[in-house]
Coordinates of C-alpha atoms in Angstrom, one line a residue:
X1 CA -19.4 53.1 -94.7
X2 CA -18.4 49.4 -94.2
X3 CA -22.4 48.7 -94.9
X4 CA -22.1 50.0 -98.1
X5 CA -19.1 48.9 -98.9
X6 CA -20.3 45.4 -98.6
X7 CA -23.4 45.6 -100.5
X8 CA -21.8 47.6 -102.9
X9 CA -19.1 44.3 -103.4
X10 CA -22.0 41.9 -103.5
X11 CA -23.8 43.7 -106.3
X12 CA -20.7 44.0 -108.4
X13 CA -20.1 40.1 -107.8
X14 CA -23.5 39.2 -108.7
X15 CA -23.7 41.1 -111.6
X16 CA -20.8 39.2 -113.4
X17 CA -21.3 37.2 -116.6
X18 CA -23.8 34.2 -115.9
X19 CA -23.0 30.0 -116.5
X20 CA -25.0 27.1 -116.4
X21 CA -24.2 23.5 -115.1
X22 CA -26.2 20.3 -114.5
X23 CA -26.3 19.0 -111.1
X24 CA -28.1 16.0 -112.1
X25 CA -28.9 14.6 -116.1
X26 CA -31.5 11.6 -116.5
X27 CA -32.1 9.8 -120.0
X28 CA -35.1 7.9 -120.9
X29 CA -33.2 4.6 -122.1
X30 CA -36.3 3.5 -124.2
X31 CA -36.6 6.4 -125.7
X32 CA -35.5 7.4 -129.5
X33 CA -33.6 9.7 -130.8
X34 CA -35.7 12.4 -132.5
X35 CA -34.9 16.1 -134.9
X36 CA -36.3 19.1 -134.4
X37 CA -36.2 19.7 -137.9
X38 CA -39.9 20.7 -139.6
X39 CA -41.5 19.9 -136.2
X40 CA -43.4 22.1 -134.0
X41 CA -42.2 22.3 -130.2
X42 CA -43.9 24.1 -127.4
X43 CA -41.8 26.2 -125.3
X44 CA -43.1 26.5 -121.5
X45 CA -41.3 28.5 -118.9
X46 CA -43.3 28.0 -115.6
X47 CA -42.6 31.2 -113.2
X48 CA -45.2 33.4 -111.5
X49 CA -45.0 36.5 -113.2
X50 CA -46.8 36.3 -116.6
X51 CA -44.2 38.8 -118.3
X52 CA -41.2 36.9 -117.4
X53 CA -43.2 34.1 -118.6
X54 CA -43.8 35.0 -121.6
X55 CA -40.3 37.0 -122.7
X56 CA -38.6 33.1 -121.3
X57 CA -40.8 32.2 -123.6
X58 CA -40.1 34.2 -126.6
X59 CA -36.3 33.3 -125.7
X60 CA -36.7 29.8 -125.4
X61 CA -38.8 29.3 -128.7
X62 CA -36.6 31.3 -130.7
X63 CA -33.3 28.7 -129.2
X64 CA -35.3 26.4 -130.4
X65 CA -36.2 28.0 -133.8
X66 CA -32.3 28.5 -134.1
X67 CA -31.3 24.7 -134.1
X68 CA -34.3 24.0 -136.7
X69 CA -37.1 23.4 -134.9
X70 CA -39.9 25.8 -134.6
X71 CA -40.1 27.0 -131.1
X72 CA -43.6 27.7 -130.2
X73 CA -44.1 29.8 -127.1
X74 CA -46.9 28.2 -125.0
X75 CA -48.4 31.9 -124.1
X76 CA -49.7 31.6 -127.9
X77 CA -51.7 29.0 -127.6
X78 CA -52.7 29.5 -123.7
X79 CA -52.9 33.4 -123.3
X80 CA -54.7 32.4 -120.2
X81 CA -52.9 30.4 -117.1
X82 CA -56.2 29.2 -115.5
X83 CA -56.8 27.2 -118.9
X84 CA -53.1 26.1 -119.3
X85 CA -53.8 24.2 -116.0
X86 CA -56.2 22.1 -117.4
X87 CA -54.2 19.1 -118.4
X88 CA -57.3 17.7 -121.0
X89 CA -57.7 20.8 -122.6
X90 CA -54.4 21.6 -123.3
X91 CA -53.0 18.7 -124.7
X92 CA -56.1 19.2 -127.2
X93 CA -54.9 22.6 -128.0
X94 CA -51.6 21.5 -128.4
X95 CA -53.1 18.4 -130.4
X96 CA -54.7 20.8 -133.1
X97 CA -51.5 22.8 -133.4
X98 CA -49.7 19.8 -134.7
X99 CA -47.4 19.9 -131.5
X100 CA -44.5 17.4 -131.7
X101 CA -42.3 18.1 -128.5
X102 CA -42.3 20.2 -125.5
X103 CA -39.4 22.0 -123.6
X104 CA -40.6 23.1 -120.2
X105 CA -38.2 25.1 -117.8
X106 CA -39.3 25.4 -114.4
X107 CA -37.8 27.7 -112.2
X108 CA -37.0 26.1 -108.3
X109 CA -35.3 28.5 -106.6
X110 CA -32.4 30.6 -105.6
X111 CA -29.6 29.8 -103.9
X112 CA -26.8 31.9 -102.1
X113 CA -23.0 31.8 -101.4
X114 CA -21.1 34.3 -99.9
X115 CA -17.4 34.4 -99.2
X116 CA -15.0 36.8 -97.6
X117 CA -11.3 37.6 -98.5
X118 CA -9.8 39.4 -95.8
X119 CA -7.4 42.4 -96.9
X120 CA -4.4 41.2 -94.8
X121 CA -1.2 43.8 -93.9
X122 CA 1.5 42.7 -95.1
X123 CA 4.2 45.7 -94.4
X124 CA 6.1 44.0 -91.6
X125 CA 7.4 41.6 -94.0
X126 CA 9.6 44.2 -96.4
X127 CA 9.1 47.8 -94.8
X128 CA 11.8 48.9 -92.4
X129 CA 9.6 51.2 -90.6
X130 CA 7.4 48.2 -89.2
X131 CA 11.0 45.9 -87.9
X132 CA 11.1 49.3 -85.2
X133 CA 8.9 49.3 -81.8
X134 CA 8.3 53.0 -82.7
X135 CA 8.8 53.1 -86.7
X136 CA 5.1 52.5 -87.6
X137 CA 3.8 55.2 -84.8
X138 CA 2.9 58.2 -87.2
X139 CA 2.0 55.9 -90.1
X140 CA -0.6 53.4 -88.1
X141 CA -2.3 56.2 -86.7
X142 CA -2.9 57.5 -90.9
X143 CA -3.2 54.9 -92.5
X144 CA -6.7 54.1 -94.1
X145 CA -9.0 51.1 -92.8
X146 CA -9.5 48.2 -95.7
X147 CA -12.9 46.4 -95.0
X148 CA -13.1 42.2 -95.8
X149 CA -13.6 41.9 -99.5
X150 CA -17.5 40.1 -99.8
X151 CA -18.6 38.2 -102.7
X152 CA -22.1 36.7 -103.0
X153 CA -22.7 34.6 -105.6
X154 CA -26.4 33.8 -106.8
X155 CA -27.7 30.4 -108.2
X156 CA -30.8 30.1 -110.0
X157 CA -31.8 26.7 -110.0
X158 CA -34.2 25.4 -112.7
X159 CA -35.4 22.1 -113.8
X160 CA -35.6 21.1 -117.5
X161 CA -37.6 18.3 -118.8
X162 CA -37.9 17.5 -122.6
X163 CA -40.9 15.7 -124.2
X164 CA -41.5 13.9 -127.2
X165 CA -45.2 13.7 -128.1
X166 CA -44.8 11.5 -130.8
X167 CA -43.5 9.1 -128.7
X168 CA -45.2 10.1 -125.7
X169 CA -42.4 9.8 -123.3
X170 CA -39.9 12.0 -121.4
X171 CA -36.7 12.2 -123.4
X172 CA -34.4 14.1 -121.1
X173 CA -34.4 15.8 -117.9
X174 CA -32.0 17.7 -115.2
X175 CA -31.2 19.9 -112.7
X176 CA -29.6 23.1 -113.3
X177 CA -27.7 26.1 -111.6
X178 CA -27.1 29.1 -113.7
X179 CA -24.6 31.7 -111.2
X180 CA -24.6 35.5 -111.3
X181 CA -27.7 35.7 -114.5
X182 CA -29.1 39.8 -114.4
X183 CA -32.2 38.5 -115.2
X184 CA -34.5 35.4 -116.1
X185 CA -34.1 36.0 -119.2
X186 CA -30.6 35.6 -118.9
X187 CA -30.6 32.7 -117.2
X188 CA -33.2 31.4 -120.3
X189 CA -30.5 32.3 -123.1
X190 CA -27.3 30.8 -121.2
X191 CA -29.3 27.2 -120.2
X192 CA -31.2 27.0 -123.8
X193 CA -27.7 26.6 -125.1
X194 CA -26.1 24.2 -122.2
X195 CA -29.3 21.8 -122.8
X196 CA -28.8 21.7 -126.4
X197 CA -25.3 20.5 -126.2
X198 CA -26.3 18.3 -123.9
X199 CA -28.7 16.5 -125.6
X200 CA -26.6 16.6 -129.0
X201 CA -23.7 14.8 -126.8
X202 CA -26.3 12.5 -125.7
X203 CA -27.9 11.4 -128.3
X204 CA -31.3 12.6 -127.8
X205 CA -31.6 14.8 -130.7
X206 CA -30.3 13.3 -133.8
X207 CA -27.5 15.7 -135.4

């Protein structure tokens, strides 16, 4: 019963709304500030599994179709990873699609925290029963066992780089921990959002 009781607490925990922050930002200094508007960006989210790949992707391009780009998801235009490896011929394919940027999100890892909150008993403090040697007797032998409270909170680390074909530099890059997402794709809507403020407030994409 405690078992359970414990995984049962860390599922709840873990399954609360999701947050992104930056645990380190970079900005290429000789780089210029550029709009998404009218231009074509590839969106890449590099994880194993090709159908989280390609829903991040979906996600990702349509964050970036929402602040007037037009989000491309890389899938599209390389259905097949063996070829999206090959650095030549896919900056030809993205050449011929009139490619102007690329958002990559790369998923690193998880990370883990658990904490426990012990349930203490507070009676002796206000109930009269507890001041007497023998008061609590027939109560402390009924009363119910309270396990430690667990929470586990999960990190999903990611990094974020942002390219600028036209200018052929990195723009913009970080380090990210997104706690308690349900999903990849979860983690892929609350980040798309964190990285564009962060590049408005930077100066990186012109407003």
């Amino acid at each position: 019963m405690r078992t359970l009781t414990l995984v049962a607490a860390a599922i709840i925990t873990a399954a609360c709304a999701s947050s992104s922050s930056f645990s380190s930002v970079w900005k290429n200094p000789d780089a210029e500030p550029v709009s998404l508007t009218g231009k074509k960006v590839l969106a890449i989210v590099q994880i194993r599994d090709e159908a989280r790949r390609r829903q991040g992707e979906d996600l990702l391009a349509a964050e970036i179709t929402k602040r007037g780009g037009q989000g491309i998801a890389s899938y599209t235009l390389f259905p097949s990873m063996a070829k999206q490896q090959d650095e030549s011929a896919a900056q030809e394919r993205a050449k011929q699609a009139g490619i102007s940027g690329i958002v990559i999100m790369q998923f690193r890892g998880i990370e883990r925290t658990t904490t426990r909150e012990p349930n203490p008993n507070n009676l002796w403090r206000n109930d009269p029963y507890y001041r007497r040697p023998w008061g609590a007797w027939g109560r402390g032998w009924n009363s119910v066992w309270e396990p430690t409270t667990v929470h586990t909170d999960v990190s999903v680390q990611v990094e974020t780089r942002v390219y600028s074909l036209e200018q052929e530099k990195l723009l913009w890059a970080a380090n990210s921990g997104t706690m308690n997402p349900s999903g990849s794709n979860d983690v892929i809507r609350d980040l798309s959002a964190a990285v564009a403020k962060r590049l408005e407030a930077s100066g990186v994409l012109k407003q």
